Amino acid sequence: MLTIPSEEASITQDDAAAAVAAANSAVANIPQLKDDDNGTAHHLHHSYAPQHQHQGYDALAAQNLAPQQHQQHQLDPQMQQHQQQLHNVPQRMTHQHHLQQHLAQFAQDHHNVQQHDRDHLLSQQLAQQHFQQQQQQQQQQPQLHHQQIPLQHQQNHQLSQQNHQVLTQQALNQQHQVLNQQIPQQPHHSLSHSHHLEMLAQANESDLLEAANRKVAPRSSDLFRVGPPFSETRHHQDIYCKGNDMDVNPILEARIDRGFEVGENGTWIGYKRNYFTLVSSFSLENFDFDRFISNKFYTYEKSSRNGEPAGESKVEISYFAVRLVAKCSDDDVSISLIQHTAKRDKGPQFPPPIYPAVPGDLPDHETVKASCNKRNGGKIENMNKVFYFDRGDYYRNVNLDTLKDNSILKNYPSDSIARVARFERIQFTSSIRVKQTASNSRYFTLHVELLGIIEDEDLQIQPILLSSIESPPLIVRGRSPSNYHKDRTSGYRGHIAQH
DNA sequence: TTCGACACATAAGT
DNA sequence: CACTTATGTGTCGA
């Protein structure tokens, strides 16, 4: 049903040459596993963290957590059973088999919102499971060579920083301060007026002083700030439209909505202990949604046989996916991001999910802000319309079903397909080192990658890096108390207090 | 110095 | 309006 005939397509010399070139850079950005010391490359490091402690969490979550919060994290008893199933799956189980399991399960529960969300969860976990499986297998197979490409942030980012003057809270505070200082100096037209102003000024002053000593409010909506602009889409592997062999140009967009702010010298600063939020979507140039789903796409994969590189083969893209990775300015630590649930310490931790995705529009900052921590069913439903494409709905609307569908849509592992990949409650793993030298901080970059998920001869799914975008250098401040007293740029802890 | 764990506090969500 | 949640960050101790 979901098997894709593996085409051993013959390609022209030119195609091959282009593909070689592209293939060489295709996987450059996929980080290797930390303990990957034998040079064996891994396509993906996202795997379902096997050592999660869910005890005590499930009951709590089942009672208290909104479905939305369940999406990526929560394992109710039913899901746990799923996990068991998935984890018990023989290593060489095929993608197809996976999907059958999934579909069977989906047929079982697909009625209410909770189940819809469970489906999201399942989708993601399936994807992760796939990748984990993939990864395991790759450890026994010849690998694509991962070529390191030097980070080239400086020019790009200085440019984009200049072009994106974001009015930060710091700037606002400074303006505010100036305003306050000006108040007493204004001409006094009347005694009562001036008196009034003085009182105002005094009130503001004490407010500000108080603010200077107050902790940042943990739930302040003010913590949502637009982060640095991302680079232009960089292409790693070409995408072609299956019908007419046209070269298709993918465009990735991403925005950080929480967790990073500009410091006074234009650097972007985040805090290791705090969450950040990032959203991303992609589009294919000249392809609206209808055109997208009425087409299939292919790319080239560098294949290997018995450990020897064996040229490139044309492979159909089963579906697209979006993932988030972080890189460090010097060493590259592969799993450097972690996602928490709303329960934080009391819940499990995951690597950021890989989102099977269709093209979509990036929602604006306010929308992302509004989407956080919702438990109300109606609101969640509305948000899901923004962030997800519901294949079931679509089939009902066009009077199709999975069996009749012949589009790329049917290859997606779940009915809930991301239009927008939303990464919430992400932190750099505690193991990252933020200090390089006494004076110098190491910096990080965030990369959003568009993946093409393909199936190899053995029906194993494999991701191929198609294109990516990256953030400018990000400074991540560590836990040292020194980072929490001066030059603080977030929250309303005052910039007034210049210790 | 750094990290996990626990604690406190407070705006948002219901 | 009262109750619950989510999350920045203070702190302790290995």
Coordinates of C-alpha atoms (C1' of nucleotides) in Angstrom, one line a residue:
Chain A
M1 CA 0.0 0.0 0.0
L2 CA 2.6 2.4 1.0
T3 CA 5.5 0.8 -0.7
I4 CA 7.2 2.9 -3.1
P5 CA 8.8 1.0 -6.0
S6 CA 12.4 1.6 -5.8
E7 CA 13.5 3.0 -9.1
E8 CA 17.0 2.1 -10.1
A9 CA 16.8 5.1 -12.4
S10 CA 19.5 5.6 -14.9
I11 CA 20.8 9.2 -14.9
T12 CA 22.8 11.2 -17.3
Q13 CA 26.4 12.2 -16.7
D14 CA 25.4 15.7 -16.1
D15 CA 22.8 14.7 -13.6
A16 CA 25.3 12.5 -11.9
A17 CA 27.9 15.2 -11.7
A18 CA 25.4 17.6 -10.3
A19 CA 24.2 15.1 -7.9
V20 CA 27.7 14.2 -6.7
A21 CA 28.3 17.8 -6.0
A22 CA 25.1 18.2 -4.2
A23 CA 25.5 15.0 -2.4
N24 CA 28.8 16.0 -1.1
S25 CA 27.3 18.8 0.8
A26 CA 24.0 17.2 1.4
V27 CA 24.7 15.8 4.8
A28 CA 27.3 18.2 5.9
N29 CA 25.1 19.7 8.5
I30 CA 23.8 16.6 10.0
P31 CA 25.7 16.3 13.2
Q32 CA 27.3 13.1 14.3
L33 CA 26.5 11.3 17.4
K34 CA 28.5 12.2 20.4
D35 CA 30.0 8.8 20.8
D36 CA 30.5 8.4 17.1
D37 CA 34.2 8.0 17.2
N38 CA 34.7 5.5 14.4
G39 CA 33.9 8.0 11.7
T40 CA 30.6 6.3 11.1
A41 CA 28.0 8.9 10.2
H42 CA 24.5 9.0 11.3
H43 CA 21.8 10.6 9.4
L44 CA 19.9 11.6 12.5
H45 CA 20.4 11.8 16.1
H46 CA 16.8 12.2 17.1
S47 CA 15.7 9.2 18.8
Y48 CA 13.2 8.4 21.4
A49 CA 15.2 8.8 24.6
P50 CA 15.1 5.2 25.9
Q51 CA 15.7 6.0 29.5
H52 CA 12.8 8.2 30.3
Q53 CA 11.3 7.8 33.7
H54 CA 7.6 8.0 33.2
Q55 CA 6.6 6.7 36.5
G56 CA 4.4 9.0 38.3
Y57 CA 4.2 11.3 35.4
D58 CA 1.4 9.6 33.5
A59 CA -1.2 9.7 36.2
L60 CA -0.5 13.3 36.8
A61 CA -0.5 14.2 33.2
A62 CA -3.6 12.2 32.4
Q63 CA -5.4 14.2 35.0
N64 CA -4.0 17.6 34.5
L65 CA -2.5 18.0 31.2
A66 CA -4.3 19.4 28.3
P67 CA -4.2 17.4 25.1
Q68 CA -2.0 19.9 23.4
Q69 CA 0.6 19.4 26.0
H70 CA 0.3 15.7 25.4
Q71 CA 1.1 16.0 21.8
Q72 CA 4.8 15.5 22.0
H73 CA 5.4 14.3 25.4
Q74 CA 2.7 12.8 27.4
L75 CA 2.3 9.1 27.5
D76 CA -1.0 8.0 28.7
P77 CA -1.4 4.3 29.3
Q78 CA -2.5 3.7 25.8
M79 CA 0.4 5.5 24.4
Q80 CA 2.7 3.7 26.7
Q81 CA 1.5 0.5 25.3
H82 CA 2.2 2.0 21.9
Q83 CA 5.7 2.8 22.9
Q84 CA 6.1 -0.7 24.1
Q85 CA 5.0 -2.0 20.8
L86 CA 7.2 0.4 18.9
H87 CA 10.2 -0.4 21.0
N88 CA 9.6 -4.1 20.7
V89 CA 9.5 -3.8 16.9
P90 CA 12.1 -6.0 15.4
Q91 CA 14.9 -3.9 14.1
R92 CA 14.5 -4.6 10.5
M93 CA 10.8 -4.0 10.5
T94 CA 9.8 -2.1 7.5
H95 CA 8.4 1.3 7.2
Q96 CA 5.3 -0.2 5.8
H97 CA 4.8 -2.4 8.7
H98 CA 5.2 0.6 10.9
L99 CA 2.5 2.4 9.1
Q100 CA 0.1 -0.5 9.2
Q101 CA 0.5 -0.6 12.9
H102 CA 0.0 3.1 13.0
L103 CA -3.1 3.0 10.8
A104 CA -4.6 0.2 12.7
Q105 CA -4.2 2.1 15.9
F106 CA -5.5 5.3 14.3
A107 CA -8.6 3.5 13.2
Q108 CA -9.1 2.6 16.8
D109 CA -9.0 6.0 18.2
H110 CA -9.8 8.8 16.0
H111 CA -12.8 10.5 17.4
N112 CA -12.2 13.2 19.9
V113 CA -9.6 16.0 20.4
Q114 CA -7.6 14.0 22.8
Q115 CA -7.3 11.2 20.3
H116 CA -6.5 13.6 17.6
D117 CA -3.7 14.9 19.7
R118 CA -2.7 11.5 20.6
D119 CA -2.3 11.0 16.9
H120 CA 0.0 13.9 16.7
L121 CA 2.0 12.3 19.4
L122 CA 2.0 9.1 17.7
S123 CA 3.0 10.6 14.5
Q124 CA 6.0 12.2 16.1
Q125 CA 7.0 9.2 18.0
L126 CA 6.6 7.1 15.0
A127 CA 8.8 9.4 13.2
Q128 CA 11.3 9.3 15.9
Q129 CA 11.0 5.6 16.1
H130 CA 11.7 5.4 12.5
F131 CA 14.7 7.5 12.8
Q132 CA 15.9 5.6 15.7
Q133 CA 15.5 2.4 13.9
Q134 CA 17.2 4.0 11.0
Q135 CA 20.0 5.1 13.1
Q136 CA 20.5 1.7 14.6
Q137 CA 20.7 0.2 11.3
Q138 CA 23.1 2.7 10.0
Q139 CA 25.4 1.7 12.7
Q140 CA 25.8 -1.5 10.9
Q141 CA 25.9 -0.1 7.4
P142 CA 28.3 1.9 5.3
Q143 CA 27.5 5.5 5.8
L144 CA 27.3 8.6 3.8
H145 CA 30.3 10.7 4.4
H146 CA 29.7 13.7 6.5
Q147 CA 31.7 16.6 5.3
Q148 CA 32.3 19.4 7.6
I149 CA 31.5 22.7 6.1
P150 CA 33.0 25.7 7.9
L151 CA 30.5 27.9 9.6
Q152 CA 30.2 31.1 7.8
H153 CA 28.1 33.2 9.9
Q154 CA 29.9 36.4 10.1
Q155 CA 29.1 38.1 6.9
N156 CA 25.6 36.9 6.7
H157 CA 24.7 37.7 10.1
Q158 CA 26.2 41.1 10.5
L159 CA 24.2 42.0 7.5
S160 CA 21.0 40.7 8.7
Q161 CA 21.5 42.1 12.1
Q162 CA 21.8 45.5 10.6
N163 CA 18.7 45.0 8.6
H164 CA 16.7 43.9 11.6
Q165 CA 16.7 46.4 14.2
V166 CA 14.5 44.9 16.8
L167 CA 13.2 47.1 19.4
T168 CA 14.1 45.2 22.5
Q169 CA 12.7 45.4 25.9
Q170 CA 16.0 46.9 26.9
A171 CA 15.6 49.6 24.5
L172 CA 12.1 50.1 25.7
N173 CA 13.2 50.3 29.2
Q174 CA 15.9 52.8 28.4
Q175 CA 13.3 54.9 26.7
H176 CA 11.1 54.5 29.6
Q177 CA 13.9 55.6 31.9
V178 CA 14.6 58.6 29.8
L179 CA 11.0 59.5 29.9
N180 CA 10.9 59.3 33.6
Q181 CA 14.0 61.4 34.0
Q182 CA 12.4 64.0 31.8
I183 CA 9.2 64.3 33.7
P184 CA 10.5 66.4 36.6
Q185 CA 12.2 68.7 34.1
Q186 CA 9.2 69.6 32.2
P187 CA 7.9 73.2 32.6
H188 CA 5.5 73.6 35.5
H189 CA 2.4 75.2 34.4
S190 CA 0.7 75.0 37.6
L191 CA 1.4 74.0 41.1
S192 CA -1.0 71.2 41.2
H193 CA 0.2 70.0 37.8
S194 CA 3.7 69.9 38.9
H195 CA 2.9 68.3 42.1
H196 CA 1.0 65.7 40.2
L197 CA 3.9 65.1 38.0
E198 CA 6.3 64.8 40.8
M199 CA 4.1 62.2 42.4
L200 CA 4.0 60.4 39.1
A201 CA 7.7 60.6 38.8
Q202 CA 8.2 59.3 42.3
A203 CA 5.8 56.5 41.7
N204 CA 7.6 55.6 38.5
E205 CA 10.9 55.8 40.2
S206 CA 10.0 53.5 43.0
D207 CA 8.4 51.2 40.5
L208 CA 11.6 51.1 38.6
L209 CA 13.7 50.5 41.6
E210 CA 11.4 47.8 42.7
A211 CA 11.6 46.3 39.2
A212 CA 15.3 46.4 39.5
N213 CA 15.2 44.0 42.3
R214 CA 12.3 41.9 41.3
K215 CA 12.7 38.6 39.7
V216 CA 11.5 38.0 36.2
A217 CA 7.9 36.9 36.2
P218 CA 8.0 33.3 35.0
R219 CA 4.8 33.5 33.1
S220 CA 5.1 37.0 31.8
S221 CA 4.0 37.2 28.2
D222 CA 6.8 39.6 27.9
L223 CA 9.2 36.6 27.7
F224 CA 8.1 36.1 24.2
R225 CA 10.4 38.1 22.0
V226 CA 11.2 37.8 18.4
G227 CA 14.7 36.5 18.0
P228 CA 17.3 37.0 15.3
P229 CA 16.5 36.6 11.6
F230 CA 17.6 33.4 9.9
S231 CA 19.8 33.1 6.8
E232 CA 18.6 32.6 3.3
T233 CA 17.7 29.0 2.4
R234 CA 20.8 27.0 1.6
H235 CA 20.4 24.1 -0.7
H236 CA 22.1 20.8 -0.1
Q237 CA 20.3 18.5 -2.5
D238 CA 18.1 19.4 -5.4
I239 CA 14.5 18.6 -5.5
Y240 CA 12.7 17.7 -8.7
C241 CA 9.1 17.5 -9.6
K242 CA 8.4 14.0 -10.7
G243 CA 6.0 15.0 -13.5
N244 CA 8.2 17.3 -15.6
D245 CA 11.6 16.9 -14.0
M246 CA 11.5 20.6 -13.1
D247 CA 14.0 21.8 -10.5
V248 CA 12.0 22.8 -7.4
N249 CA 13.2 25.6 -5.2
P250 CA 12.4 25.0 -1.5
I251 CA 12.2 28.0 0.8
L252 CA 12.5 27.6 4.6
E253 CA 11.4 30.2 7.1
A254 CA 11.9 30.2 10.8
R255 CA 11.6 32.6 13.7
I256 CA 12.6 32.4 17.3
D257 CA 9.7 33.6 19.4
R258 CA 11.0 33.2 22.9
G259 CA 14.4 33.0 24.6
F260 CA 16.8 35.3 22.7
E261 CA 17.4 39.0 22.8
V262 CA 19.9 41.4 21.4
G263 CA 22.6 42.7 23.7
E264 CA 23.9 46.2 23.3
N265 CA 26.7 45.1 20.9
G266 CA 24.2 43.4 18.6
T267 CA 24.9 39.9 19.9
W268 CA 21.9 37.6 20.5
I269 CA 21.8 36.3 24.0
G270 CA 19.9 33.5 25.5
Y271 CA 20.0 31.7 28.8
K272 CA 20.9 28.1 29.3
R273 CA 18.4 27.6 32.0
N274 CA 15.5 29.1 30.1
Y275 CA 13.2 27.8 27.4
F276 CA 13.2 29.1 23.8
T277 CA 10.6 28.7 21.2
L278 CA 11.1 28.4 17.5
V279 CA 8.7 27.9 14.6
S280 CA 9.5 27.0 11.1
S281 CA 7.7 26.3 7.9
F282 CA 8.7 25.7 4.3
S283 CA 7.3 26.2 0.9
L284 CA 8.2 25.2 -2.6
E285 CA 8.5 28.1 -5.0
N286 CA 5.7 28.3 -7.5
F287 CA 3.9 25.5 -5.8
D288 CA 0.7 26.4 -4.0
F289 CA -0.8 23.8 -1.8
D290 CA -3.0 22.2 -4.5
R291 CA -0.1 21.9 -6.9
F292 CA 2.0 20.5 -4.1
I293 CA -0.3 17.7 -3.3
S294 CA -0.9 16.9 -7.0
N295 CA 2.7 16.2 -7.5
K296 CA 5.5 13.9 -6.3
F297 CA 9.1 14.8 -5.9
Y298 CA 12.4 13.1 -6.2
T299 CA 16.0 13.8 -5.3
Y300 CA 19.3 12.0 -5.5
E301 CA 20.8 9.8 -2.9
K302 CA 24.4 8.8 -2.7
S303 CA 24.1 5.1 -2.5
S304 CA 26.6 2.6 -1.4
R305 CA 27.0 -1.1 -1.7
N306 CA 29.1 -3.2 0.6
G307 CA 30.7 -0.2 2.0
E308 CA 31.8 1.1 -1.4
P309 CA 30.3 4.3 -2.7
A310 CA 28.2 3.4 -5.7
G311 CA 27.2 6.6 -7.3
E312 CA 23.9 8.3 -7.0
S313 CA 20.4 7.1 -7.5
K314 CA 17.3 8.9 -8.1
V315 CA 14.9 8.4 -5.2
E316 CA 11.4 9.5 -4.7
I317 CA 10.7 11.6 -1.7
S318 CA 8.0 9.9 0.4
Y319 CA 7.4 13.0 2.4
F320 CA 9.0 16.1 3.7
A321 CA 10.1 16.7 7.3
V322 CA 11.5 19.6 9.3
R323 CA 13.9 19.3 12.1
L324 CA 15.8 21.6 14.4
V325 CA 19.5 21.1 15.3
A326 CA 22.0 23.2 17.1
K327 CA 25.7 23.6 16.3
C328 CA 28.6 25.0 18.3
S329 CA 31.2 27.4 17.0
D330 CA 34.0 24.9 17.6
D331 CA 33.3 21.3 18.4
D332 CA 30.0 20.0 17.3
V333 CA 28.0 18.3 19.9
S334 CA 25.3 16.3 18.2
I335 CA 22.5 16.2 20.7
S336 CA 22.6 19.7 22.0
L337 CA 18.9 20.4 22.3
I338 CA 16.4 19.0 24.6
Q339 CA 12.7 19.5 24.9
H340 CA 10.7 19.5 28.2
T341 CA 7.1 19.1 28.8
A342 CA 5.1 21.7 30.6
K343 CA 5.8 19.6 33.7
R344 CA 9.5 20.3 33.3
D345 CA 11.4 18.4 35.9
K346 CA 8.4 16.2 36.6
G347 CA 8.0 15.1 33.0
P348 CA 10.1 13.3 30.5
Q349 CA 12.6 15.0 28.2
F350 CA 12.8 14.5 24.5
P351 CA 15.0 15.5 21.7
P352 CA 13.2 18.0 19.6
P353 CA 10.7 16.2 17.4
I354 CA 11.2 15.8 13.7
Y355 CA 8.0 17.0 12.1
P356 CA 6.7 15.4 8.9
A357 CA 5.5 18.5 7.2
V358 CA 3.7 20.0 4.3
P359 CA 4.3 23.5 3.0
G360 CA 2.8 26.2 5.2
D361 CA 2.9 29.8 6.1
L362 CA 4.8 30.9 9.2
P363 CA 2.3 32.3 11.7
D364 CA 3.1 35.6 13.2
H365 CA 4.7 36.2 16.5
E366 CA 1.4 37.0 18.3
T367 CA -0.1 33.7 17.1
V368 CA 2.8 31.7 18.4
K369 CA 2.6 33.5 21.6
A370 CA -1.1 32.9 21.8
S371 CA -0.7 29.2 21.1
C372 CA 1.3 28.5 24.2
N373 CA -0.1 26.8 27.3
K374 CA -3.6 26.5 26.1
R375 CA -5.7 23.8 27.6
N376 CA -9.1 24.9 26.4
G377 CA -10.3 22.5 23.7
G378 CA -11.7 25.1 21.4
K379 CA -8.6 27.2 21.5
I380 CA -6.4 24.2 20.9
E381 CA -8.5 23.2 17.9
N382 CA -8.1 26.6 16.4
M383 CA -4.4 26.5 17.0
N384 CA -4.2 23.1 15.4
K385 CA -5.7 24.6 12.3
V386 CA -2.8 26.9 12.0
F387 CA -0.1 24.5 12.9
Y388 CA -1.4 21.2 11.4
F389 CA -2.9 19.9 8.2
D390 CA -5.5 17.3 8.9
R391 CA -5.3 14.7 6.2
G392 CA -8.5 13.0 7.4
D393 CA -10.4 16.2 7.0
Y394 CA -8.9 16.7 3.6
Y395 CA -9.9 13.3 2.4
R396 CA -13.4 13.8 3.6
N397 CA -13.6 17.1 1.9
V398 CA -12.5 15.9 -1.5
N399 CA -14.2 12.5 -1.0
L400 CA -11.0 10.5 -1.1
D401 CA -9.5 8.1 1.3
T402 CA -6.1 6.7 2.0
L403 CA -6.6 3.9 -0.5
K404 CA -7.7 6.1 -3.4
D405 CA -5.2 8.8 -2.7
N406 CA -2.2 8.6 -5.0
S407 CA -0.6 11.8 -3.9
I408 CA 2.4 12.5 -1.7
L409 CA 0.0 13.0 1.1
K410 CA -0.6 9.3 1.6
N411 CA 3.0 8.7 2.4
Y412 CA 2.9 10.8 5.6
P413 CA 3.0 8.7 8.7
S414 CA 0.0 10.3 10.3
D415 CA -3.1 12.2 9.6
S416 CA -1.9 15.1 11.6
I417 CA 0.8 16.7 9.4
A418 CA 2.6 19.8 10.5
R419 CA 2.2 23.0 8.4
V420 CA 4.4 24.7 10.9
A421 CA 7.0 22.9 12.9
R422 CA 6.7 24.4 16.4
F423 CA 9.5 23.7 18.8
E424 CA 8.5 24.8 22.3
R425 CA 10.2 24.5 25.7
I426 CA 13.6 23.8 24.0
Q427 CA 16.8 24.2 25.9
F428 CA 20.4 23.6 25.2
T429 CA 21.3 20.4 26.9
S430 CA 22.8 21.0 30.3
S431 CA 26.0 19.4 29.1
I432 CA 26.9 22.1 26.7
R433 CA 29.8 24.3 27.7
V434 CA 29.2 27.9 27.2
K435 CA 32.6 29.3 28.2
Q436 CA 35.5 29.1 26.0
T437 CA 38.0 31.2 27.7
A438 CA 37.7 33.6 30.6
S439 CA 36.7 36.4 28.4
N440 CA 35.3 34.7 25.3
S441 CA 32.1 32.9 25.1
R442 CA 31.5 30.1 22.7
Y443 CA 28.6 30.6 20.4
F444 CA 25.9 28.4 18.9
T445 CA 23.8 28.4 15.9
L446 CA 20.4 27.0 15.4
H447 CA 19.7 25.3 12.1
V448 CA 16.3 24.3 10.6
E449 CA 16.6 21.5 8.1
L450 CA 14.2 20.4 5.4
L451 CA 14.5 16.7 5.0
G452 CA 13.3 14.5 2.3
I453 CA 12.2 11.1 3.7
I454 CA 12.9 8.3 1.3
E455 CA 12.8 4.6 1.3
D456 CA 15.8 2.5 0.4
E457 CA 15.9 -0.9 -1.2
D458 CA 15.1 -2.5 2.1
L459 CA 12.1 -0.3 2.6
Q460 CA 14.0 1.4 5.4
I461 CA 13.2 5.1 5.6
Q462 CA 16.1 7.5 5.4
P463 CA 16.2 11.2 5.6
I464 CA 18.0 13.3 3.1
L465 CA 19.0 16.8 3.9
L466 CA 17.5 19.0 1.2
S467 CA 18.0 22.5 2.5
S468 CA 18.5 24.4 5.6
I469 CA 18.6 27.8 7.2
E470 CA 20.6 29.0 10.2
S471 CA 20.5 31.6 12.9
P472 CA 23.3 34.1 13.5
P473 CA 25.6 33.3 16.3
L474 CA 23.8 32.9 19.6
I475 CA 25.4 33.5 22.9
V476 CA 24.1 31.1 25.6
R477 CA 24.7 32.4 29.0
G478 CA 25.4 29.7 31.6
R479 CA 24.1 29.3 35.1
S480 CA 26.8 31.3 36.7
P481 CA 25.3 34.0 39.0
S482 CA 27.4 36.6 37.2
N483 CA 25.1 36.2 34.3
Y484 CA 22.1 37.2 36.4
H485 CA 23.1 40.5 37.8
K486 CA 24.4 42.8 35.2
D487 CA 23.7 43.2 31.5
R488 CA 20.5 41.3 31.9
T489 CA 18.4 41.9 28.9
S490 CA 15.3 39.9 29.5
G491 CA 12.3 40.3 31.7
Y492 CA 11.8 43.3 33.8
R493 CA 14.7 43.0 36.1
G494 CA 15.9 46.5 35.8
H495 CA 18.6 47.8 33.7
I496 CA 18.4 50.6 36.1
A497 CA 20.4 48.7 38.7
Q498 CA 23.9 49.3 37.3
H499 CA 25.9 47.5 39.9
Chain B
dT1 C1' 32.9 25.7 38.8
dT2 C1' 29.1 23.0 37.3
dC3 C1' 25.0 20.3 37.5
dG4 C1' 20.8 17.9 39.2
dA5 C1' 17.2 18.6 42.3
dC6 C1' 14.2 21.0 44.8
dA7 C1' 12.1 25.4 46.1
dC8 C1' 9.8 29.8 45.6
dA9 C1' 7.1 33.0 43.4
dT10 C1' 3.9 35.0 40.2
dA11 C1' 1.2 35.9 35.5
dA12 C1' -1.6 33.3 32.6
dG13 C1' -5.3 30.3 31.8
dT14 C1' -9.7 28.4 33.2
Chain C
dC1 C1' -12.9 35.5 41.4
dA2 C1' -10.3 31.4 43.1
dC3 C1' -7.8 27.8 41.8
dT4 C1' -4.3 25.6 39.0
dT5 C1' -0.3 25.7 35.8
dA6 C1' 4.0 26.8 33.8
dT7 C1' 8.4 28.6 34.2
dG8 C1' 12.3 32.1 35.5
dT9 C1' 15.6 31.7 38.7
dG10 C1' 17.4 31.1 43.8
dT11 C1' 19.8 27.7 46.4
dC12 C1' 21.9 23.5 48.3
dG13 C1' 25.1 20.0 48.1
dA14 C1' 27.7 16.5 45.6

